mmCIF file of C-alpha atoms and ligand atoms in Angstrom:
data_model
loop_
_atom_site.group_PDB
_atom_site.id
_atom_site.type_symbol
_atom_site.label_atom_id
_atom_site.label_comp_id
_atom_site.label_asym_id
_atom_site.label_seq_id
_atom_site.Cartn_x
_atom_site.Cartn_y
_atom_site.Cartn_z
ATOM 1 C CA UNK V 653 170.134 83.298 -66.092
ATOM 2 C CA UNK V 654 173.312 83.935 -67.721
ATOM 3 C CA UNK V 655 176.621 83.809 -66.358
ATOM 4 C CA UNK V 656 176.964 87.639 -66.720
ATOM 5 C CA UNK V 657 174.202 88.254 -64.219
ATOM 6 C CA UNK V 658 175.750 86.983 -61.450
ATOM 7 C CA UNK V 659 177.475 88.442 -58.662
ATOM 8 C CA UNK V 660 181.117 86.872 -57.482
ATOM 9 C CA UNK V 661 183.683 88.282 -55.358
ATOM 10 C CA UNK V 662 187.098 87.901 -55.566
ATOM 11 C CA UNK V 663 186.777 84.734 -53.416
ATOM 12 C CA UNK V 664 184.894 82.954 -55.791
ATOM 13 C CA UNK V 665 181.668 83.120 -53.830
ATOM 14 C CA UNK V 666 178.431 83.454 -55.488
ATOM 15 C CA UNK V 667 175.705 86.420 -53.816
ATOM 16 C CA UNK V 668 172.327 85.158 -54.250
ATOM 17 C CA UNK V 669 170.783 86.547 -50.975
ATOM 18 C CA UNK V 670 170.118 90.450 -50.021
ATOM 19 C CA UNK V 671 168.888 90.979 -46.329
ATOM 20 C CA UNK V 672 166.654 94.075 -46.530
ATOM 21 C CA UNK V 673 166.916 96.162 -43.794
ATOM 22 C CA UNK V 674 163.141 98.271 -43.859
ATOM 23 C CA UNK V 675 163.779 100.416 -40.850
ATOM 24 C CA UNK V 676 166.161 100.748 -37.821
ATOM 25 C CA UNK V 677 163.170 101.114 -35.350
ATOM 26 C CA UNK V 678 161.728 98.758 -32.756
ATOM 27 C CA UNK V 679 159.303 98.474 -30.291
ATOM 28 C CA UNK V 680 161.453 96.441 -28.521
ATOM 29 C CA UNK V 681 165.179 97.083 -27.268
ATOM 30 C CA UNK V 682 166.575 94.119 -26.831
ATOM 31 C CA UNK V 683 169.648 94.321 -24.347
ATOM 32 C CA UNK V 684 171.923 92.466 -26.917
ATOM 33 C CA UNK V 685 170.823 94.821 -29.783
ATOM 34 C CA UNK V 686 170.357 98.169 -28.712
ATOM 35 C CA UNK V 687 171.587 100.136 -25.796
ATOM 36 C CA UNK V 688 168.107 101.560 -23.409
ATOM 37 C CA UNK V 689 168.410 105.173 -25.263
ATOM 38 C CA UNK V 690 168.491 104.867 -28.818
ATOM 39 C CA UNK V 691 168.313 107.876 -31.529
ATOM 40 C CA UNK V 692 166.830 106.821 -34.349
ATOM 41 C CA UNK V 693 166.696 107.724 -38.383
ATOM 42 C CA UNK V 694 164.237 110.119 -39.661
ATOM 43 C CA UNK V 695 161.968 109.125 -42.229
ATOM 44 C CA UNK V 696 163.359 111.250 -44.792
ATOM 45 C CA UNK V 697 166.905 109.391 -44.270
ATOM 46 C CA UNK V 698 165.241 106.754 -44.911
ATOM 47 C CA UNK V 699 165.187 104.968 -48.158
ATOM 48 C CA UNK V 700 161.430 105.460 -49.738
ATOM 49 C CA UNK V 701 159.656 102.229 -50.735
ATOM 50 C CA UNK V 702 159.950 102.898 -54.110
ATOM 51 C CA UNK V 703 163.914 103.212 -54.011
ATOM 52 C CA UNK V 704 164.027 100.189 -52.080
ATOM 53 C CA UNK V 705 162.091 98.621 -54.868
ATOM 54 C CA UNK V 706 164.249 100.303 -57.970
ATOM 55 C CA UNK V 707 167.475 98.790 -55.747
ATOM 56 C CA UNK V 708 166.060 95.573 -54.838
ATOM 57 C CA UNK V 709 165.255 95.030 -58.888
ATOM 58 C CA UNK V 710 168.774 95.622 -59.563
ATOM 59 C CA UNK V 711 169.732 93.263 -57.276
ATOM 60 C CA UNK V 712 167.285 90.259 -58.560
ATOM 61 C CA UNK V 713 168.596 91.241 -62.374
ATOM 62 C CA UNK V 714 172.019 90.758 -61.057
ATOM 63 C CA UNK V 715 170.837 87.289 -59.583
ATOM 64 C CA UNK V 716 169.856 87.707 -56.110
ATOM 65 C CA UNK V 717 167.270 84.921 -55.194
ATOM 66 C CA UNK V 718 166.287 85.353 -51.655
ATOM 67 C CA UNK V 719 165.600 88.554 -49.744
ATOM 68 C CA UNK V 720 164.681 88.541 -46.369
ATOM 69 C CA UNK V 721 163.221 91.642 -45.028
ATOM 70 C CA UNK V 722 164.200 92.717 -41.736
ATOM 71 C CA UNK V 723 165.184 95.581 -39.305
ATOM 72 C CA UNK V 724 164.884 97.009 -36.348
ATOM 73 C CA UNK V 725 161.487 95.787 -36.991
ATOM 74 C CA UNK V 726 159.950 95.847 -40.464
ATOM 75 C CA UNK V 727 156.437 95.439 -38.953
ATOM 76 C CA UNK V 728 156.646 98.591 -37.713
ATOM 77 C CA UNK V 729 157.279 100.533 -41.139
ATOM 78 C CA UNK V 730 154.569 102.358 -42.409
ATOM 79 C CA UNK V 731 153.043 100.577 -45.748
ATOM 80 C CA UNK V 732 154.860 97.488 -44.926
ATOM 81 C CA UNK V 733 152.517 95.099 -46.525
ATOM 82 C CA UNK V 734 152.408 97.157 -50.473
ATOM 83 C CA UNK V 735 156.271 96.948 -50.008
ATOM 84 C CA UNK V 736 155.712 93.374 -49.558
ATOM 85 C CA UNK V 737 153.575 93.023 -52.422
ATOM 86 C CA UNK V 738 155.846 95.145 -55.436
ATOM 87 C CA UNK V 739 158.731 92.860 -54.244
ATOM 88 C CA UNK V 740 157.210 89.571 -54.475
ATOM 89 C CA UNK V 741 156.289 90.385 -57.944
ATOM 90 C CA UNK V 742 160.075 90.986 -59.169
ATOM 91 C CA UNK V 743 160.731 88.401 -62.264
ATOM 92 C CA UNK V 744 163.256 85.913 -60.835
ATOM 93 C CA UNK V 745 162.703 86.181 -56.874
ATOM 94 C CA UNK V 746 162.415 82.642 -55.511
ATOM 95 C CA UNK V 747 161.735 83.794 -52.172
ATOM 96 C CA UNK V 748 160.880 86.757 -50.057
ATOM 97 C CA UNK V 749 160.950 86.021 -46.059
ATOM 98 C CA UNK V 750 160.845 88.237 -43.040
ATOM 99 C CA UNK V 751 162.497 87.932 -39.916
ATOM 100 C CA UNK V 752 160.326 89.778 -36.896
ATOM 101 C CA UNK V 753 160.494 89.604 -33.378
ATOM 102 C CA UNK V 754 156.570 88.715 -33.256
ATOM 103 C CA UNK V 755 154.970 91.098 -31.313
ATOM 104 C CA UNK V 756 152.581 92.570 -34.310
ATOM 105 C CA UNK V 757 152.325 89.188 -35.965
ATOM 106 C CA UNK V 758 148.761 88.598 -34.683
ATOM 107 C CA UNK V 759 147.504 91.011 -36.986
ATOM 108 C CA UNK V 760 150.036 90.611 -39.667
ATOM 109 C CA UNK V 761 150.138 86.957 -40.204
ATOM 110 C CA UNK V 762 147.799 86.530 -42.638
ATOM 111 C CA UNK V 763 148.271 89.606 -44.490
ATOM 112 C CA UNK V 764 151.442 88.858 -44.828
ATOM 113 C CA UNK V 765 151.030 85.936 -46.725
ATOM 114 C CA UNK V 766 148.517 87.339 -48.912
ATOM 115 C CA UNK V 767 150.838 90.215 -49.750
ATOM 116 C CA UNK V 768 153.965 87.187 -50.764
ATOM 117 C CA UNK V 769 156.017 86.481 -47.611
ATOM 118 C CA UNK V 770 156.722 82.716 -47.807
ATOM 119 C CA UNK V 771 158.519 81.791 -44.460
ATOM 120 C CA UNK V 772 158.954 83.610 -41.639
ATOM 121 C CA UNK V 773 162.017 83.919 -38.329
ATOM 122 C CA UNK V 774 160.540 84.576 -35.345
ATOM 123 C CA UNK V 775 162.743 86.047 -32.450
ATOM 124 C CA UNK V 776 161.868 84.261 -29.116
ATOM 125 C CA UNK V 777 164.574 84.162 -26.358
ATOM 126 C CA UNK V 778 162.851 83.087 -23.538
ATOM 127 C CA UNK V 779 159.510 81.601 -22.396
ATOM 128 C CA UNK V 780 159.263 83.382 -19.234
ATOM 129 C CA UNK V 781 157.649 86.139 -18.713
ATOM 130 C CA UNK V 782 159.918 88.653 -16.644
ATOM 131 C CA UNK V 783 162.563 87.485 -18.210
ATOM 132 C CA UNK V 784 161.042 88.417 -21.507
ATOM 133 C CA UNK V 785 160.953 91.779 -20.326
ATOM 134 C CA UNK V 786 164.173 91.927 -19.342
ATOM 135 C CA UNK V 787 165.849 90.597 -22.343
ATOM 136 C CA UNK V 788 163.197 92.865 -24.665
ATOM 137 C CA UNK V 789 163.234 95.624 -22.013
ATOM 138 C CA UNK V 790 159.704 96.565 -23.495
ATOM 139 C CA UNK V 791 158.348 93.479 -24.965
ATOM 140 C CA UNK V 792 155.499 90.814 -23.511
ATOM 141 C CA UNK V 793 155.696 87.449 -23.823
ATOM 142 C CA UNK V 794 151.942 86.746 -25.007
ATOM 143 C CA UNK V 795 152.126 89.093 -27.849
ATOM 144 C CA UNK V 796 154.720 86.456 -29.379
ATOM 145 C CA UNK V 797 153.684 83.684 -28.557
ATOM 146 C CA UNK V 798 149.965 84.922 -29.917
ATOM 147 C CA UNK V 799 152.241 85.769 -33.150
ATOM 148 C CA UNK V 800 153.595 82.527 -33.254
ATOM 149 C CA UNK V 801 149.759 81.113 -33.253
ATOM 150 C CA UNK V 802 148.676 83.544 -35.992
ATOM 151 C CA UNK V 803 151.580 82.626 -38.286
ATOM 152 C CA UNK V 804 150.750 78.642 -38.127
ATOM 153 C CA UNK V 805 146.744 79.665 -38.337
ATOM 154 C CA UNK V 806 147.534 81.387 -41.549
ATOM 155 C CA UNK V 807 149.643 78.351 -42.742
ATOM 156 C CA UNK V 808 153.045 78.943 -43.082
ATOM 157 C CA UNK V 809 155.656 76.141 -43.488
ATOM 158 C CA UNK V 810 159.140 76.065 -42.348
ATOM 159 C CA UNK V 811 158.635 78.829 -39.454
ATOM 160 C CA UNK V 812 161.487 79.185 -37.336
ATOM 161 C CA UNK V 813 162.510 80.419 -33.934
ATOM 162 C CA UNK V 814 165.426 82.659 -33.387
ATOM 163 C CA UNK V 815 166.887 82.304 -30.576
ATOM 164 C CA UNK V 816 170.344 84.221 -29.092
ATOM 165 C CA UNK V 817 171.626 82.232 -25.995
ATOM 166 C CA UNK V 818 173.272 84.706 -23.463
ATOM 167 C CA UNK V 819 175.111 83.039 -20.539
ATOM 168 C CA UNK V 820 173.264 83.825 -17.377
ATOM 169 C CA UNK V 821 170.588 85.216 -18.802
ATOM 170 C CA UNK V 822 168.536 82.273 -20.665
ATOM 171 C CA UNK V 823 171.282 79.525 -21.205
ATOM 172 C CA UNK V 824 169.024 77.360 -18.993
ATOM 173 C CA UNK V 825 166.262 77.075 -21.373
ATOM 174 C CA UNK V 826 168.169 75.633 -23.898
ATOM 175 C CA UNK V 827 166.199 72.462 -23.907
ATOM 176 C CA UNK V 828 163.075 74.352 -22.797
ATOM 177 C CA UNK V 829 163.147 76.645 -26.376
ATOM 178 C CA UNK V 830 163.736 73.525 -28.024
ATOM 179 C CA UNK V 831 161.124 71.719 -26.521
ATOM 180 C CA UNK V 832 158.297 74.311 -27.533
ATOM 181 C CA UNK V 833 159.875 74.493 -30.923
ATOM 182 C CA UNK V 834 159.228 70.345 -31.461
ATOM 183 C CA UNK V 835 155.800 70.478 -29.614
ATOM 184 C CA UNK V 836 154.622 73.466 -32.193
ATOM 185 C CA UNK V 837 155.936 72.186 -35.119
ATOM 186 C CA UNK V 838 158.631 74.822 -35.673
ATOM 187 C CA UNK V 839 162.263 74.732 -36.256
ATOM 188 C CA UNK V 840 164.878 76.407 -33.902
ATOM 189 C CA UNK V 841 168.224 78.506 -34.477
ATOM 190 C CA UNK V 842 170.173 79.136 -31.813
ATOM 191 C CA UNK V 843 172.421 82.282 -32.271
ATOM 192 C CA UNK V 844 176.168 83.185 -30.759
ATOM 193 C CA UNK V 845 176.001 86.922 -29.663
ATOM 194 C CA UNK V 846 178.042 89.151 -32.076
ATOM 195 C CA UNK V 847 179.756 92.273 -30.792
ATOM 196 C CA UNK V 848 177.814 94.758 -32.974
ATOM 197 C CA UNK V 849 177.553 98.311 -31.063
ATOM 198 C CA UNK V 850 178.311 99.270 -28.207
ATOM 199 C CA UNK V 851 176.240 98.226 -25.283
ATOM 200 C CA UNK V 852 176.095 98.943 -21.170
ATOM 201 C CA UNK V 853 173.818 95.834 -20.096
ATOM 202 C CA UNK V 854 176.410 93.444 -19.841
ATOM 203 C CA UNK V 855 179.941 92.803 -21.408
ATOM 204 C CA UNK V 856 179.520 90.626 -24.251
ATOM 205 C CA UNK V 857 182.640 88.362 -23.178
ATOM 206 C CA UNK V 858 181.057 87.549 -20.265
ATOM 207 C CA UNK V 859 177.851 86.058 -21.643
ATOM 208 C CA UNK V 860 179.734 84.047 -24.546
ATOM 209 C CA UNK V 861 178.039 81.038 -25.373
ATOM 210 C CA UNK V 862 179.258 78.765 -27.902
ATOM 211 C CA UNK V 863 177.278 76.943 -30.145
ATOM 212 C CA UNK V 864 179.254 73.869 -29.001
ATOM 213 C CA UNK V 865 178.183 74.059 -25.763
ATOM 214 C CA UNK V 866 174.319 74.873 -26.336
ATOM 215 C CA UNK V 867 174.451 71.928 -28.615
ATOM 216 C CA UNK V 868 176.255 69.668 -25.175
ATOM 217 C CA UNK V 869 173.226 71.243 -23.443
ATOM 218 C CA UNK V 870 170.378 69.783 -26.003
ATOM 219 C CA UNK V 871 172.283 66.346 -26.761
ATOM 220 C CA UNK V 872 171.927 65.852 -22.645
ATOM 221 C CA UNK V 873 167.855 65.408 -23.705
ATOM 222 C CA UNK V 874 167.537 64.399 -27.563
ATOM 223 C CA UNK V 875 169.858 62.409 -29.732
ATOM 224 C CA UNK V 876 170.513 64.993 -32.584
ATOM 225 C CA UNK V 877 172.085 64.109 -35.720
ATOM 226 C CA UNK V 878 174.002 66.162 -38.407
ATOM 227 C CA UNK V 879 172.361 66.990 -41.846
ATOM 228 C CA UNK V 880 172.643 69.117 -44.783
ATOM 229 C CA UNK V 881 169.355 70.878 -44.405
ATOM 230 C CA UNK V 882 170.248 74.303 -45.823
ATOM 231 C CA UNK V 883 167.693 76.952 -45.995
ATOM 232 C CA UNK V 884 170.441 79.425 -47.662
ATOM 233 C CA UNK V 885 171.297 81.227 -44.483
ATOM 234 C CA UNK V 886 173.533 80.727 -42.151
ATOM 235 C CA UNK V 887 172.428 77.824 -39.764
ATOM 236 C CA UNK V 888 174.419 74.547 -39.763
ATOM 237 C CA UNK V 889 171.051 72.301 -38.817
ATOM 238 C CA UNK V 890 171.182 68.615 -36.709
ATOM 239 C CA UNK V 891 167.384 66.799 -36.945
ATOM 240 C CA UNK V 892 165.956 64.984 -34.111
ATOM 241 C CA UNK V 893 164.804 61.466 -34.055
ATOM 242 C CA UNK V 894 160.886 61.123 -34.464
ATOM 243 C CA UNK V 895 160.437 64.739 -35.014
ATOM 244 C CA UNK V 896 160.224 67.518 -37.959
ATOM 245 C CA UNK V 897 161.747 70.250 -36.390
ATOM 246 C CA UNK V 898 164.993 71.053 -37.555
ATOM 247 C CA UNK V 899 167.913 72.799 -34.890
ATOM 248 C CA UNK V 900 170.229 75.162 -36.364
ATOM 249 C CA UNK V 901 173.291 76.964 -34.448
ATOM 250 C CA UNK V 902 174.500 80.274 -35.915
ATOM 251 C CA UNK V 903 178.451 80.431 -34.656
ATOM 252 C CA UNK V 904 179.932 83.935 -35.925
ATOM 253 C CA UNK V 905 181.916 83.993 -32.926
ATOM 254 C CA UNK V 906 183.178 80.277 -32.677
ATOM 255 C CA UNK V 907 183.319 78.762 -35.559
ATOM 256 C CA UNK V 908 183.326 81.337 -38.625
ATOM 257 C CA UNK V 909 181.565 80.856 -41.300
ATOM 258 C CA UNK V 910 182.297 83.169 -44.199
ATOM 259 C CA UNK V 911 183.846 80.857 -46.398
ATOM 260 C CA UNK V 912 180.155 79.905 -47.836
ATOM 261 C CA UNK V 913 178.747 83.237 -47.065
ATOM 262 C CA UNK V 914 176.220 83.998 -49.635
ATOM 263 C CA UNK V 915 174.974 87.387 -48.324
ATOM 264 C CA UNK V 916 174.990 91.287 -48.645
ATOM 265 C CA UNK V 917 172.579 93.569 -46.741
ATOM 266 C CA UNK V 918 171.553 97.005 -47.228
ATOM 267 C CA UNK V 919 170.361 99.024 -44.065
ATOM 268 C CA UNK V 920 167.324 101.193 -44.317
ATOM 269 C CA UNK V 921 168.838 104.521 -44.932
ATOM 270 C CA UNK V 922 170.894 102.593 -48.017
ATOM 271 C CA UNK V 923 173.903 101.563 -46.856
ATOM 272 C CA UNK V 924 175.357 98.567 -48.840
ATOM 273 C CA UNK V 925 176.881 95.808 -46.483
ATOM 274 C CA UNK V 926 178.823 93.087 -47.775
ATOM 275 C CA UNK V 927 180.232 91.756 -44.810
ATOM 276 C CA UNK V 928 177.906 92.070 -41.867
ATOM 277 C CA UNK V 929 181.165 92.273 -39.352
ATOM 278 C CA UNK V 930 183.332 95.049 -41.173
ATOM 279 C CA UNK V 931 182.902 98.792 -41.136
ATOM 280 C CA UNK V 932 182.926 99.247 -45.139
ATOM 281 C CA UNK V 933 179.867 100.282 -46.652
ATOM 282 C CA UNK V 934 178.791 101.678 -49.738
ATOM 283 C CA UNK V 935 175.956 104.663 -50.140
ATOM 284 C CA UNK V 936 173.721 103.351 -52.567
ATOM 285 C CA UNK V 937 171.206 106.414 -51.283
ATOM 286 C CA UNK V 938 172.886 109.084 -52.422
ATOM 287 C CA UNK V 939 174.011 107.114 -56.128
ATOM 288 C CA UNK V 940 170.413 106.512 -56.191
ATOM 289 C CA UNK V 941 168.972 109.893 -55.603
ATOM 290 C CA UNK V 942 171.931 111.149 -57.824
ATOM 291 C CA UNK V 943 171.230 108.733 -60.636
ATOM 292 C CA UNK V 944 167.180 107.919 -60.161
ATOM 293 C CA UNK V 945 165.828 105.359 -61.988
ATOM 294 C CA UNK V 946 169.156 104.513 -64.011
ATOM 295 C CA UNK V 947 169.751 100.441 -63.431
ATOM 296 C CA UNK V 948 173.043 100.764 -65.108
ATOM 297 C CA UNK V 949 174.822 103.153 -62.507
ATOM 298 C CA UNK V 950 173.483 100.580 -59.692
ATOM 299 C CA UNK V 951 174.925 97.678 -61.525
ATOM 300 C CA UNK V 952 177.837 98.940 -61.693
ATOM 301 C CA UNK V 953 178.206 99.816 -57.662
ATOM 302 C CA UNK V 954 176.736 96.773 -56.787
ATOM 303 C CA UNK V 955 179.160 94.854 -59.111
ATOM 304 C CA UNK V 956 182.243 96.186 -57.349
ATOM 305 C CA UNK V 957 180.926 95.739 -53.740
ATOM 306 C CA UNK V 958 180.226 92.352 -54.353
ATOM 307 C CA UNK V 959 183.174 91.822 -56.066
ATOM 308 C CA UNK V 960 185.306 93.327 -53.452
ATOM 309 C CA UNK V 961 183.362 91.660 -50.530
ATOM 310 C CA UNK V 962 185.619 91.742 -47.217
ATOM 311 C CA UNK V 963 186.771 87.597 -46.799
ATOM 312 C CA UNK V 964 185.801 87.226 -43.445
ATOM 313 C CA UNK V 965 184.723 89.190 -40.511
ATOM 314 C CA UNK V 966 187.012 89.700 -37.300
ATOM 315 C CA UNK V 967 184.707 89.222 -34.294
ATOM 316 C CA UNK V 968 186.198 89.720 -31.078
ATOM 317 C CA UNK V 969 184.215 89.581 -27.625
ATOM 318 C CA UNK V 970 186.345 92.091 -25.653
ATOM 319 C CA UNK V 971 186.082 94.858 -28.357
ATOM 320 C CA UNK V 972 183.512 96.575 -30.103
ATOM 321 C CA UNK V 973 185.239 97.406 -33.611
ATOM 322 C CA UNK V 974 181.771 97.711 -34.756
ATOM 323 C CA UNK V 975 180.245 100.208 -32.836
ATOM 324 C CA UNK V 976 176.794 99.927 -35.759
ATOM 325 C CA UNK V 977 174.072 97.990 -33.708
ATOM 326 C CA UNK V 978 172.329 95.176 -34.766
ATOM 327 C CA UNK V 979 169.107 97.025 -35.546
ATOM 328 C CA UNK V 980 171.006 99.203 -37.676
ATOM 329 C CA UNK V 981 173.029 96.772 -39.586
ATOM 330 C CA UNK V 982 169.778 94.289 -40.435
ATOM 331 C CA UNK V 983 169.905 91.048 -38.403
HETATM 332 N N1 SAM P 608 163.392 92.797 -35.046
HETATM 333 C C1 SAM P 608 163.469 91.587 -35.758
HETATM 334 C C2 SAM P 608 163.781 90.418 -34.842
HETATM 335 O O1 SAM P 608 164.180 90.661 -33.701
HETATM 336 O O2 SAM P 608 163.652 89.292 -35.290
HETATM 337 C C3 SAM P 608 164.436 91.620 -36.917
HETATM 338 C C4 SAM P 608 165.740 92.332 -36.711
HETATM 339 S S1 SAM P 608 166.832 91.598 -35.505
HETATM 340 C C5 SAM P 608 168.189 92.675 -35.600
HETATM 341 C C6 SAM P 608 167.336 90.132 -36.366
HETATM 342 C C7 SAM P 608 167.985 89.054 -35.533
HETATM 343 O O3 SAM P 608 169.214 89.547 -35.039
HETATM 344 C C8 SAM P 608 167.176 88.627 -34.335
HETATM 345 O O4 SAM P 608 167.000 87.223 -34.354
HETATM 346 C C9 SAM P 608 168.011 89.048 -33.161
HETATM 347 O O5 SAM P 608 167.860 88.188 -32.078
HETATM 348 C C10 SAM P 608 169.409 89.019 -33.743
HETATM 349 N N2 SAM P 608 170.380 89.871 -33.050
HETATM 350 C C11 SAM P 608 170.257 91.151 -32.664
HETATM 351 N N3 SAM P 608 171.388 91.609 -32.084
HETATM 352 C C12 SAM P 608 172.259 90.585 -32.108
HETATM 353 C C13 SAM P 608 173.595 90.423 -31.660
HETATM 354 N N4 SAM P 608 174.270 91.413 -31.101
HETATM 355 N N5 SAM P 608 174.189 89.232 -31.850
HETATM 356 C C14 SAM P 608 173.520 88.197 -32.450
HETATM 357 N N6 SAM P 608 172.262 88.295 -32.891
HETATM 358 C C15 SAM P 608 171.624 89.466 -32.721
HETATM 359 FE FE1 SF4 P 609 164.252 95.020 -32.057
HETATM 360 FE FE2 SF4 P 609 164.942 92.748 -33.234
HETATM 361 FE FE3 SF4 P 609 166.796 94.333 -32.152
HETATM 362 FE FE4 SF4 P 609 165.155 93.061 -30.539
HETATM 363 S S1 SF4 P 609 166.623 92.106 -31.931
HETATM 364 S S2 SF4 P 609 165.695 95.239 -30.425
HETATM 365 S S3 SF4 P 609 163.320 93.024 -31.700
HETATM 366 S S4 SF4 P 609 165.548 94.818 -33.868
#
């Protein structure tokens, strides 16, 4: 690929990755995500699949190499799986993953892979059942952990667990998340809670866990050493000693990490993201229903987003600048 079709900002950092956000809804409200009563998009706001396909296109001519699909839940979007399937036929795509918080992956597994999904994220924050539903307010347990099954049945490689530790709520199962994680086969990320929307469950500064600690937790039952596993997100990985699984932390909060950030993400109603923790966003829907089917216009946006990609993001624990919630934005 020539030089031309890449995308660099003015920081010198290359964009290879798009996180594709398919929908903002759930069937689960997780307390760090959402807030209990959420109002969702309509379908019509909405990008179609086929726009998501003309942008996504754009994208991979411009030298994206990754997407990840992702939400709210992208199992839940209608026609999921032919998305699936016209994206992981775009000339120059390396890889097309999906991050899901399990509960439909029982039937979806091995569709999935048929359709071109080569790895998968798997949200799992606890491994006890009330707590489950406390954290997921409407999720069970079993339907994940039946996902989990399903994905390995239909052969996957390199699944991982996502994990987002929240003190007092499930920063005692620490080890316990990692534990499942070796005995399956499975790699682990745990995640630092970022303030994105605003939230009554609890205040974010008070369940702060830093990946420094959660890693003091884990080195208290396995010797863990550093490596330079990189799957082109943002985990910093340590392996363990007679084991596969790999342990990632994800530290937006204490240790920042957009110096190497590689990313953009576009929401499902089309809202161009190039820093997941600033409010600046670009409306590729309405250039796109302007302009259909006309690659040069898009190049041209998505040229000067990229290029003017914020340098870092500004998290802070006792504010919410961002009040856009996670399911929005497109974890
Ligand atoms: N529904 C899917 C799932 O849960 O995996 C995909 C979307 S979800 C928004 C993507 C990831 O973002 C999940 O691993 C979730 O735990 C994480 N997440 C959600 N809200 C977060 C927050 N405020 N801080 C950190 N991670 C968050
Ligand atoms: Fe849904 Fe994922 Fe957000 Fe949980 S983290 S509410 S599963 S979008």
């Amino acid at each position: 690929m020539s030089s031309t079709a890449n995308l660099i900002d003015d920081y010198g950092r290359k964009v290879e990755y798009l996180r594709l956000s398919v929908t903002d809804r759930c069937n689960f409200r997780c307390i760090y995500c959402m807030s209990e009563n959420m109002t969702f998009l309509s379908r019509k706001e909405n990008l179609s699949a086929e726009e998501l396909y003309d942008i996504s296109k754009v994208f991979v001519g411009l030298g994206i190499t990754k997407i990840r699909l992702t939400g709210g839940e992208p199992l839940v979007r209608p026609g999921i799986l032919d998305l699936i399937s016209s994206l992981s036929d775009l000339q120059g795509l390396d890889e097309l993953t999906l991050t899901t918080n399990g509960a439909l992956l029982k039937k979806f597994a091995k569709p999935l892979k048929d359709a071109g999904i080569s790895r998968i994220n798997i949200s799992l924050d606890t491994l006890q059942r009330p707590r489950f539903r406390e954290l997921s307010r409407t999720g069970e347990l079993d339907q994940v952990l039946d996902g989990i099954e399903a994905v390995q049945r239909a052969n996957f490689k390199n699944t991982k667990i996502n994990a987002v530790i929240l003190a007092g709520y499930n920063d005692d199962e620490i080890c316990d998340l990692a534990d499942f994680a070796i005995r399956r086969d499975l790699n682990i990320s745990y995640i630092e809670e970022m303030p994105l929307g605003s939230i009554t469950s609890h205040k974010r500064n008070h369940t702060e866990l830093s990946s420094k600690v959660i890693r003091k937790k884990l080195e208290t039952r396995y010797k863990l050493s550093d490596t330079n596993y990189q799957t082109g997100g943002p985990s910093r990985y340590v392996s363990l000693k007679n084991s596969k699984t790999k342990i990632g932390f994800i530290s937006p909060i204490s240790e920042n990490f957009c110096s190497g950030c590689n990313r953009v993400r576009l929401t499902s109603d089309g809202q161009l993201l190039s820093c997941l923790g600033n409010t600046a966003s670009i409306d590729l829907k309405t250039i796109i229903r302007k302009y259909p089917r006309n690659p040069d216009v898009l190049t041209r946006v998505l040229r000067t987003a990229v290029k003017n990609k914020p340098e870092k993001h500004h998290f802070n624990l006792n504010r919410t600048d961002i009040l856009r919630f996670m399911n929005a934005t497109g974890g």
